[in-house]
Coordinates of C-alpha atoms and ligand atoms in Angstrom, one line a residue:
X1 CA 15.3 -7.2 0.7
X2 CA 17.6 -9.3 2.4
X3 CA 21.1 -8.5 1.8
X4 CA 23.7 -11.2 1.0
X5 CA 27.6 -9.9 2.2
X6 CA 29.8 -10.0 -1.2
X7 CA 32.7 -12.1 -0.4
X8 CA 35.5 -9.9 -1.7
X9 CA 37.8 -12.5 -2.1
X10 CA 35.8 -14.0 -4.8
X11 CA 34.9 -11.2 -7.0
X12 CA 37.0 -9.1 -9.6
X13 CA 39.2 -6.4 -7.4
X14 CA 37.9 -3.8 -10.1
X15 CA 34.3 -4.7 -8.9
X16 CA 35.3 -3.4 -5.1
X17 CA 35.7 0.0 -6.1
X18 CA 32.8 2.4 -7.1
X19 CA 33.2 3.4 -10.3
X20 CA 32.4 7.2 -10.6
X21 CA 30.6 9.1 -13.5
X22 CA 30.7 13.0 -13.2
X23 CA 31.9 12.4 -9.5
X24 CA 35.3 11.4 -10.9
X25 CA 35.9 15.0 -11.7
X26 CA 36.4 16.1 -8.1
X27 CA 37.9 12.8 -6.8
X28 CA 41.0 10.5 -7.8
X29 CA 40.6 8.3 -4.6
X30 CA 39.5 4.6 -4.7
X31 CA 36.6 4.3 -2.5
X32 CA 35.7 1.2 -1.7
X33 CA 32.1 -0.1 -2.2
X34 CA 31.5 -3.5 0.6
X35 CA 34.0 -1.7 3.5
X36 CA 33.9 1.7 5.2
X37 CA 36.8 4.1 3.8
X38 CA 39.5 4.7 6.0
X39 CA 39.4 7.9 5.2
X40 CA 36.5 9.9 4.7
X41 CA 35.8 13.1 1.9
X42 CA 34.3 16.6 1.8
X43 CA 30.7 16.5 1.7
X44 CA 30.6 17.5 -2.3
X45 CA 32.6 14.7 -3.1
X46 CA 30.7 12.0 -1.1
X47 CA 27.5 14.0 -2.7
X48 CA 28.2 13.7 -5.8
X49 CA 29.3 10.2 -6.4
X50 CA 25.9 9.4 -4.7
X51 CA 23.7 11.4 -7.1
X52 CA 26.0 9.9 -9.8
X53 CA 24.4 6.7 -9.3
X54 CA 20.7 7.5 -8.1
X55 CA 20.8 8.5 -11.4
X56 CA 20.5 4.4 -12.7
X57 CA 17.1 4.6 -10.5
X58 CA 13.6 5.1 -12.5
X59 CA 11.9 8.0 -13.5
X60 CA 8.9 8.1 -11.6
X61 CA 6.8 9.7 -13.9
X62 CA 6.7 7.0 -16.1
X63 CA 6.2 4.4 -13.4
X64 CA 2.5 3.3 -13.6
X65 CA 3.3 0.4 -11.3
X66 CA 3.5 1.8 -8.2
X67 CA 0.8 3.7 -5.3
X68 CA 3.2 5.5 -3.4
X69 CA 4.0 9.2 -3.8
X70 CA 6.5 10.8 -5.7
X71 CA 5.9 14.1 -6.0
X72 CA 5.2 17.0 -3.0
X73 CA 5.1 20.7 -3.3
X74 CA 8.3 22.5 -2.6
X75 CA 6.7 24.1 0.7
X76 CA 5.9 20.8 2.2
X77 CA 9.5 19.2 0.8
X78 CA 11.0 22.5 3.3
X79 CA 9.1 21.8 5.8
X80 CA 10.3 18.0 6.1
X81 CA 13.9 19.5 5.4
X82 CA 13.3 21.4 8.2
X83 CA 12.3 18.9 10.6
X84 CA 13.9 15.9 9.8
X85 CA 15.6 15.5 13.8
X86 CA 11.9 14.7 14.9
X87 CA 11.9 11.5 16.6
X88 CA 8.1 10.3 16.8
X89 CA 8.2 7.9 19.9
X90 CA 10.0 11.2 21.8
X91 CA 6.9 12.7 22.9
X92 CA 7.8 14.4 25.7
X93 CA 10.8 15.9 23.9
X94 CA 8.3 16.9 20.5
X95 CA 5.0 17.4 21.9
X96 CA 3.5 20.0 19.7
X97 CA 4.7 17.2 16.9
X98 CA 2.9 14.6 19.2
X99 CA -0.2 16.7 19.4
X100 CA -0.1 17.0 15.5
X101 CA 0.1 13.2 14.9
X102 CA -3.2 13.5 17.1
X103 CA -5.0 15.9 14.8
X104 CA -4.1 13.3 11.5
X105 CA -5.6 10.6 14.1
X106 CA -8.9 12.9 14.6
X107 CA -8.9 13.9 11.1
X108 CA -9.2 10.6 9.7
X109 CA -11.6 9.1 12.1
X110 CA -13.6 11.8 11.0
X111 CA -13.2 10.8 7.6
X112 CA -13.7 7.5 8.4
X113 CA -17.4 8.6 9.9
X114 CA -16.3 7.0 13.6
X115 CA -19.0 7.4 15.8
X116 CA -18.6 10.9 17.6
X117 CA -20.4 9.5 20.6
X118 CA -17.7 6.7 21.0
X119 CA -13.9 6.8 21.9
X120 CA -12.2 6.3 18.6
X121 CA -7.9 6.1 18.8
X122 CA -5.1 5.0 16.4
X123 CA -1.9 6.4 15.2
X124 CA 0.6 6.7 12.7
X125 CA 3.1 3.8 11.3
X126 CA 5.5 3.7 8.6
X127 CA 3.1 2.4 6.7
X128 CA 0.0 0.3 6.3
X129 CA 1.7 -3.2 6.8
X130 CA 3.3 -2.3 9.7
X131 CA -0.2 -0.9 10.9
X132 CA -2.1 -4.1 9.5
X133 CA 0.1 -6.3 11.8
X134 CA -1.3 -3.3 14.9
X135 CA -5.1 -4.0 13.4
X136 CA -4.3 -8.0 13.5
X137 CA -2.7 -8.3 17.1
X138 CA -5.6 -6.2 18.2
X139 CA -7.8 -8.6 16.8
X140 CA -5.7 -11.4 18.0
X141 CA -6.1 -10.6 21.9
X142 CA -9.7 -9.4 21.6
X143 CA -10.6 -13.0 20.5
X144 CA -8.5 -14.4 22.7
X145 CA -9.9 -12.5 25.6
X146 CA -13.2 -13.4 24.4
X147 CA -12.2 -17.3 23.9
X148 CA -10.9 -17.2 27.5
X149 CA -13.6 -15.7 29.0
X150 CA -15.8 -18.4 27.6
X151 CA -13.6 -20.9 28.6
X152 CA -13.1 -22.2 25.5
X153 CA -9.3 -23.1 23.5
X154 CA -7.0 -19.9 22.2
X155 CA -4.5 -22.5 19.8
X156 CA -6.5 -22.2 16.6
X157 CA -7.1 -18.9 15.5
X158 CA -7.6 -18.1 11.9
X159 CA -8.2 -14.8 9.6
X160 CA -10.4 -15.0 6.5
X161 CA -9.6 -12.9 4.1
X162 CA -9.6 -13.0 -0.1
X163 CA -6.5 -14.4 -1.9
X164 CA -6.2 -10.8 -3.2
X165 CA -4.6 -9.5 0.1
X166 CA -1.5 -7.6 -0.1
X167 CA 1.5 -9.7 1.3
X168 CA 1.3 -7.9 4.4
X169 CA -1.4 -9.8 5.8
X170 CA 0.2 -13.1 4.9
X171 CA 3.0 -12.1 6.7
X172 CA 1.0 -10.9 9.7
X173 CA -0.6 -14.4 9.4
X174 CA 2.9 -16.5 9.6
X175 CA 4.8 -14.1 11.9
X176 CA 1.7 -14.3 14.3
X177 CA 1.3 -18.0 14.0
X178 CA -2.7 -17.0 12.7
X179 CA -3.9 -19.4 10.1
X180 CA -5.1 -17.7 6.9
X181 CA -8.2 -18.9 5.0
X182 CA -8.1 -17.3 1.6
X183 CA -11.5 -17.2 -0.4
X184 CA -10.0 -17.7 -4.0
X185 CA -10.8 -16.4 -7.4
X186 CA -13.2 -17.8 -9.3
X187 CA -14.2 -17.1 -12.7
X188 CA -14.4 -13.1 -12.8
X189 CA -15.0 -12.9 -9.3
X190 CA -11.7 -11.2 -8.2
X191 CA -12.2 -10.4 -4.7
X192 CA -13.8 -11.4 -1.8
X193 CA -17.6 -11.9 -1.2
X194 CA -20.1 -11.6 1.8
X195 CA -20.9 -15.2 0.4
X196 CA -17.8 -17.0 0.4
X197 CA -16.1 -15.3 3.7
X198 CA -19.1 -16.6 5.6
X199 CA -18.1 -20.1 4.8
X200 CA -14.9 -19.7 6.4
X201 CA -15.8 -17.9 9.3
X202 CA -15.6 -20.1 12.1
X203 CA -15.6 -19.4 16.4
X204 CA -12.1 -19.6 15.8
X205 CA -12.1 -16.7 13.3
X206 CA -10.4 -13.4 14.6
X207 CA -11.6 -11.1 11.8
X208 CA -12.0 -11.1 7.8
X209 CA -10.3 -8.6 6.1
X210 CA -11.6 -6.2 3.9
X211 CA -9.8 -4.6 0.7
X212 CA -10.6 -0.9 -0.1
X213 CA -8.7 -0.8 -3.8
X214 CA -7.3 -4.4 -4.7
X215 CA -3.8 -4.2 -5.9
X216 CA -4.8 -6.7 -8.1
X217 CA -6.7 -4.2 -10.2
X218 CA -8.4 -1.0 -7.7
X219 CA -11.6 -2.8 -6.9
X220 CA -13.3 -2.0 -3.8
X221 CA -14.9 -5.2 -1.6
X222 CA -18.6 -5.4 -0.6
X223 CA -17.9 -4.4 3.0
X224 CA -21.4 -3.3 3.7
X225 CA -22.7 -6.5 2.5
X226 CA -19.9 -8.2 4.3
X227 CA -21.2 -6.8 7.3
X228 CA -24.4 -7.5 6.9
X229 CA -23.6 -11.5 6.2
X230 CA -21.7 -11.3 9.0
X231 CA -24.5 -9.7 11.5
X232 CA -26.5 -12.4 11.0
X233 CA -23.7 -15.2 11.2
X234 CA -22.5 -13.6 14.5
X235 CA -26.5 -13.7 15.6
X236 CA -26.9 -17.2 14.8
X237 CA -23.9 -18.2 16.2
X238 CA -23.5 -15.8 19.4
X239 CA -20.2 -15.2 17.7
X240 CA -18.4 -11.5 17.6
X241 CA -16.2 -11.9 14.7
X242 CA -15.3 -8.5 13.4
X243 CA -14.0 -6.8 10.3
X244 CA -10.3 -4.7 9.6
X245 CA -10.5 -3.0 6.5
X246 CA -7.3 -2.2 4.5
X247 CA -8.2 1.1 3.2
X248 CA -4.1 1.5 2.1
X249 CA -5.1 3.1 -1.1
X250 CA -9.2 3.7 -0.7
X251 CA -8.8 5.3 2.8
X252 CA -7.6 8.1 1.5
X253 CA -9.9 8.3 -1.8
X254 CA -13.3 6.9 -0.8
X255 CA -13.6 9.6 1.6
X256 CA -13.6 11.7 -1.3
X257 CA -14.7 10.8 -4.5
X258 CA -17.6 8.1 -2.9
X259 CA -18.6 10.2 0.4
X260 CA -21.8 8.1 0.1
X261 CA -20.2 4.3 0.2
X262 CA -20.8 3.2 3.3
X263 CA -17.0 1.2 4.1
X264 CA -16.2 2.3 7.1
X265 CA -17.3 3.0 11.0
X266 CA -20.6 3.6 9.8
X267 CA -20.6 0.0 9.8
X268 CA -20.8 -1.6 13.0
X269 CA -18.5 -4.7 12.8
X270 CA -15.8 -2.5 11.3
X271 CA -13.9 -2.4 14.4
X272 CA -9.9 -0.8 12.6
X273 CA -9.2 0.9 9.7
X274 CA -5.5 0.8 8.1
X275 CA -4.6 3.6 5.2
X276 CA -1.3 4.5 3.8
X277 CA -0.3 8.3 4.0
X278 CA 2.3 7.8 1.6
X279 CA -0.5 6.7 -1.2
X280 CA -3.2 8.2 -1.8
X281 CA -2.8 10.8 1.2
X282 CA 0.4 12.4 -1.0
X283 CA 3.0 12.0 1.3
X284 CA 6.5 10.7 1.0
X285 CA 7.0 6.9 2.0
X286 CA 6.8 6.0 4.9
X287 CA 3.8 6.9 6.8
X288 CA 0.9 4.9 7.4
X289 CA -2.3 4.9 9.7
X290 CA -4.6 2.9 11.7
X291 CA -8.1 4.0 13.5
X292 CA -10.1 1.9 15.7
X293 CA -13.4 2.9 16.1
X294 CA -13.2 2.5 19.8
X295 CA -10.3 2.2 22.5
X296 CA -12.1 -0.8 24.0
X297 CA -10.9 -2.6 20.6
X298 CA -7.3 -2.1 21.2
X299 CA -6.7 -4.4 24.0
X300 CA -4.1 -2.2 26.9
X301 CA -2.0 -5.2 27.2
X302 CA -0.6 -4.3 23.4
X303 CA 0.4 -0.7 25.0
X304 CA 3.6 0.1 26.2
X305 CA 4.5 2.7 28.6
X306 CA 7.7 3.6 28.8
X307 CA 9.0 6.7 31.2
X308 CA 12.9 6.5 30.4
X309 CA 12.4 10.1 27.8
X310 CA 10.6 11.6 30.6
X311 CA 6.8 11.3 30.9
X312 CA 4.5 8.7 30.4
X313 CA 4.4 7.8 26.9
X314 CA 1.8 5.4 25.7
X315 CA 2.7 3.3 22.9
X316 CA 2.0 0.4 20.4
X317 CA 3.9 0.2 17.2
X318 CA 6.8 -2.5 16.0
X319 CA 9.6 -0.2 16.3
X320 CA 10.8 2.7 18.7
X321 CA 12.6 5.4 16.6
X322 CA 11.0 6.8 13.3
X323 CA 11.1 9.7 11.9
X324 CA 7.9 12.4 12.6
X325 CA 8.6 14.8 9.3
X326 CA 5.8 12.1 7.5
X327 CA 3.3 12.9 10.1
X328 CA 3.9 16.7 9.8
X329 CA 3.8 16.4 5.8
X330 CA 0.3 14.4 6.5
X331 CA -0.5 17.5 8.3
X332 CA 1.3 20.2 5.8
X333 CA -1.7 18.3 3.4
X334 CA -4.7 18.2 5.0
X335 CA -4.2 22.0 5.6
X336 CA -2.8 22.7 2.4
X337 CA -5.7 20.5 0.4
X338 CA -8.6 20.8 2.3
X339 CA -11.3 18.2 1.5
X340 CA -11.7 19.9 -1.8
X341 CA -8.5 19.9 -3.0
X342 CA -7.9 15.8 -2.6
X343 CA -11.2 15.7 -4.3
X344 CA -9.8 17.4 -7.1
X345 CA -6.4 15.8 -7.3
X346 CA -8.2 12.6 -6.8
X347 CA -11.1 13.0 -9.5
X348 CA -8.4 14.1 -12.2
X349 CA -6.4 10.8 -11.5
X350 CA -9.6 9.3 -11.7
X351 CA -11.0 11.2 -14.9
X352 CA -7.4 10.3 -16.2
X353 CA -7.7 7.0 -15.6
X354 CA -11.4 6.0 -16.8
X355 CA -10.2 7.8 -20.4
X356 CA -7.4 5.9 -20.5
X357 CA -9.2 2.2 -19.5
X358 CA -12.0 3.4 -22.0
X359 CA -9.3 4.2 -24.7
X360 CA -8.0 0.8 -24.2
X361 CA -11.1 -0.8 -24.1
X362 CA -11.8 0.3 -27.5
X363 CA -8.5 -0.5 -28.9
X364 CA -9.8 -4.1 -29.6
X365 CA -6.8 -6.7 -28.5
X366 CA -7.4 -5.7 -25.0
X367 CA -10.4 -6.5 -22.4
X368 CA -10.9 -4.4 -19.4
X369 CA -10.9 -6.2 -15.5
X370 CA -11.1 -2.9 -13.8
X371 CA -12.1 0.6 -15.4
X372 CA -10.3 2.8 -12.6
X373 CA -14.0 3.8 -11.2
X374 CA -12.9 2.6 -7.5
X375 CA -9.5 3.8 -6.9
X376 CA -8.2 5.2 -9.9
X377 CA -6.4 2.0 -10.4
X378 CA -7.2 -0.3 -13.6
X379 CA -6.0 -3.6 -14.7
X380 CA -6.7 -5.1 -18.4
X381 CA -5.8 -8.5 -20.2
X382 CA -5.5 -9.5 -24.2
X383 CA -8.4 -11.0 -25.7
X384 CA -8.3 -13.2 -28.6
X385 CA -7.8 -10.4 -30.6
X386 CA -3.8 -10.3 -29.5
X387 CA -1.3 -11.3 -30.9
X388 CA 0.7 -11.2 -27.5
X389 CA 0.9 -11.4 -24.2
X390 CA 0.7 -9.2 -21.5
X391 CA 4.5 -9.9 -21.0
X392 CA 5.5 -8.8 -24.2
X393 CA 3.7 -5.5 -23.9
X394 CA 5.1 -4.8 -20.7
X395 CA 8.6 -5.3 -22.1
X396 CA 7.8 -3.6 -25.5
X397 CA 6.2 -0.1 -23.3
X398 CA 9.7 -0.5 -20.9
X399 CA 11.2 0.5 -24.2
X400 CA 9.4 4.2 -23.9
X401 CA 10.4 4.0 -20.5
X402 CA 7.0 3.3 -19.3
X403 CA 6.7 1.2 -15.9
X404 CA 3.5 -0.7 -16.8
X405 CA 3.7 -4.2 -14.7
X406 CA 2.3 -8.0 -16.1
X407 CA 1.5 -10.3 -13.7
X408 CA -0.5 -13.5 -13.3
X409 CA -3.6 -13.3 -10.8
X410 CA -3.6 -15.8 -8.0
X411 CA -5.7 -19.0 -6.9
X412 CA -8.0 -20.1 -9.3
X413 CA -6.9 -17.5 -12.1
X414 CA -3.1 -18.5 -12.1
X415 CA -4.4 -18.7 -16.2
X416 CA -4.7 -14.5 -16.4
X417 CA -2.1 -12.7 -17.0
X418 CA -3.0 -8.5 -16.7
X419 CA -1.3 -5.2 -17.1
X420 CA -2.1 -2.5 -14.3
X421 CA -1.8 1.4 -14.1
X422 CA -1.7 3.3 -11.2
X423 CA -3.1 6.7 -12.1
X424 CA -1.6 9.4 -9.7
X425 CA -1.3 12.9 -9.7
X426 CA 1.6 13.0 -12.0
X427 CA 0.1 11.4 -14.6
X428 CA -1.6 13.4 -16.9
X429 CA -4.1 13.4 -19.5
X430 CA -1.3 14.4 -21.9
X431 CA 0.8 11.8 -20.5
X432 CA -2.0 9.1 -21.2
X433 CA -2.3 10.0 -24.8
X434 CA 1.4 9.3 -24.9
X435 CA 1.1 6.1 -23.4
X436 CA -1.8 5.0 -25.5
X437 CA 0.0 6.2 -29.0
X438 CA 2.6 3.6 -27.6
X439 CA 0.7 1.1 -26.8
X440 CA -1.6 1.4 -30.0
X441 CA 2.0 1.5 -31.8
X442 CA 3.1 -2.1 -30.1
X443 CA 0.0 -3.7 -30.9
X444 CA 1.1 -2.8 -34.3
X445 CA 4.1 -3.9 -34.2
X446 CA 3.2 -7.3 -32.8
X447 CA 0.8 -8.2 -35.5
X448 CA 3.4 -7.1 -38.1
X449 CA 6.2 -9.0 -36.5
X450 CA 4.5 -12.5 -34.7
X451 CA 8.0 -13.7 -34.6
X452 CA 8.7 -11.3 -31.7
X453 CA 6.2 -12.5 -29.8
X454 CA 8.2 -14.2 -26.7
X455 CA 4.9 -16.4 -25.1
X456 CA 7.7 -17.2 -22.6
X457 CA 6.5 -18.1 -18.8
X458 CA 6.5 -15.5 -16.3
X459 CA 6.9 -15.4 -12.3
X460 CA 3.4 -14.6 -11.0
X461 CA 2.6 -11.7 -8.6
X462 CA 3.8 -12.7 -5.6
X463 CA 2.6 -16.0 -3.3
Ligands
PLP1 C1 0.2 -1.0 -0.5 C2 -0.7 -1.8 0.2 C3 -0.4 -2.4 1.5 C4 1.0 -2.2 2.1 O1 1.1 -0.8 2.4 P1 2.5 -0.1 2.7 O2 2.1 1.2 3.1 O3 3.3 -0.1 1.5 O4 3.1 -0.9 3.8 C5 -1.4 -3.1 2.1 N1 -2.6 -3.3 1.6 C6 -2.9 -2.8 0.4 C7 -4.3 -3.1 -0.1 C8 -2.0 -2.0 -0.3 O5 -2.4 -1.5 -1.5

């Protein structure tokens, strides 16, 4: 968010001050909220009146609107404690936490079936946008170096990709001056196809983007078919255009609970593969990963080596500083799970999730877009059954305390408006009864009481 500065002269002088709950016990002092304190306070004080107001934030267990991870075992939350001074560009100063990082990267290449004859590389961001803009400059120069070595013009490059994206690839499109052809909804096709991407692929294409788990609704793309359209596009053509696949949420499930889906390096145009550790690989925000199947698709002109902490320290990420405690809480998991223990935590949210979508289903005012079977992720909209909107049982389940978000979907289906919940490992099948006896207990209460209905317009999504 970007921050405006409060103009104290303008607002109530009451308003300047915090305004302590429980932490007014052990202080009598103003402090002021928009300056620094002159003076500062013993660490219980400053502690308290802190908690006092992270209190206003959300519970997280009822928040079925986001994919990030709230929840880690008490070992692994010691362990970050622990190491929370790790600086992950300092190398040469942390190399045992460097050489850790390069397990995750080896691990998850694995995952992501990389070919083991090849020279797959990547490494850890704060999160998947930040390693979606690494995937998109690498595609960037390789077409560029292509373009050039054909002789041919570098000043119109474009990204296809389906109007489903997460923001971040709209935003790698503006800040990199790429020009983003979205393949838009149509009818119930949600996402994007090997059909319609091949119509926008041109010479001038860098790569299409592939969605593993839509945050639309959890749907997986076609990328093997993708890949297959593409082959023979390339072929006809003498093109090379190549696929990224955003694996935030499925990179870290597919793996798992559809070992047999072929998604990733096992295709051959499927040249990077984004995933966010602080989804569906249960760690704390903000890490985030990105694999290329092979160095020679991370052009070396995007690496930085810098020798000022001592060494020779290789490096291509947006920022310098960042906290390493992520990576070694990626790491604390792996060990900890084991490929059969993110199975597990991954079917339940999954089980969890296809009872609950199936539940709803049956309900009758409600019509399924998703069932949860990709991600366990599911989106559903009112039939003409309701006597609501998607809106007003949002707002009505915020009264349980329930986090359950409404939004519109984009190009061409501004017209439907869904609901969406993220199943994660918190969410239980007890918690899911609760949910449905409150959302069987609105749609009630709606049909009794039309005049509470509110119908009103809504903000969509984002865009
Ligand atoms: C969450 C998400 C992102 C952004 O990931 P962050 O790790 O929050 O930066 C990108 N793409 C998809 C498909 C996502 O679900």
């Amino acid at each position: 968010m970007v921050h405006k500065i409060v103009d104290l002269q303008e607002i109530d002088p009451e308003d300047a001050f915090l305004t302590p709950a429980y932490g007014g016990r052990v202080t009598s002092q103003p402090v002021p909220k928009y300056e620094i304190p002159t003076d500062g306070m013993p660490p219980q004080v400053a502690y308290n009146l802190i908690r006092d107001e992270l209190i206003l934030d959300g519970n997280s267990r009822l928040n079925l609107a986001t994919f990030v991870t709230t929840w880690m075992e008490d070992d692994a939350k010691r362990l970050m404690a622990e190491t929370f001074d790790k600086n992950m560009i300092d190398k040469d100063e942390y190399p045992q936490t460097a050489e850790i990082e390069l397990r995750c990267v080896n691990i998850l290449s694995r995952l992501w079936n990389a070919p083991e004859t090849g020279q797959a590389t990547g490494c850890s961001t704060v999160g998947s946008s930040e390693a979606a803009m690494l995937g998109g400059m690498a595609l960037k120069w390789k077409w560029r170096e292509r373009r050039k070595a054909q002789g041919k013009p570098t000043d119109k490059p474009n990204m296809v990709m389906g109007i489903n994206v997460q923001v971040c690839w709209e935003k790698f499109c503006r800040y990199w001056e790429i020009e983003p052809r979205f393949v838009p909804m149509e009818g119930d096709r949600y996402c994007l196809t090997a059909t319609e991407a091949t119509k926008l692929v041109d010479e001038n294409t860098i790569g299409v983007v592939a969605i593993m788990g839509s945050t639309f609704d959890g749907r997986y793309e076609n990328v093997k078919e993708l890949n297959d359209a593409l082959e023979t596009l390339n072929a006809e053509h003498g093109w090379e255009v190549p696929i990224h696949v955003d694996g935030a949420s499925g990179g870290f499930v597919a793996p798992f609970l559809q070992p047999e889906l072929e998604w990733d390096f096992r295709l051959p145009l499927v040249k990077s593969i984004n995933a966010s550790g602080h989804k569906f690989g249960l760690v704390f925000p903000g890490v985030g990963w990105i694999v290329w199947r092979d160095a020679t698709e991370l052009p070396e002109e995007l690496i930085f080596h810098c020798n000022y902490l001592g060494g020779d320290l290789p490096n291509f990420a947006l920022n310098f500083s960042r906290p390493g405690n992520q990576v070694l809480a990626q790491y604390y998991n792996f060990l900890r799970l084991g490929r059969d223990g993110y199975r597990r935590i991954h079917q339940n949210s999954q089980d969890v999730a296809l009872y609950l979508s199936g539940q709803i289903a049956e309900l009758g005012p409600f019509s399924l877009i998703s069932d949860g079977s990709d991600i366990p992720v599911f989106a559903f909209t009112t039939n003409e059954r309701a006597s609501f909107s998607v809106f007003d049982m949002s707002d009505k389940l915020r009264e349980h305390g329930w986090l359950v978000p409404a939004y519109t979907f984009p190009k061409n289906r501004e017209d439907l408006g869904v609901l969406r919940c993220v199943c994660k490992e918190g969410f239980t099948r007890d918690m899911a009864d609760m949910l449905f006896g409150h959302l069987a207990a609105a749609v009630k209460h709606f049909d009794s009481h039309p005049e509470q209905v509110a119908n009103s317009e809504r903000p969509s999504f984002h865009h």
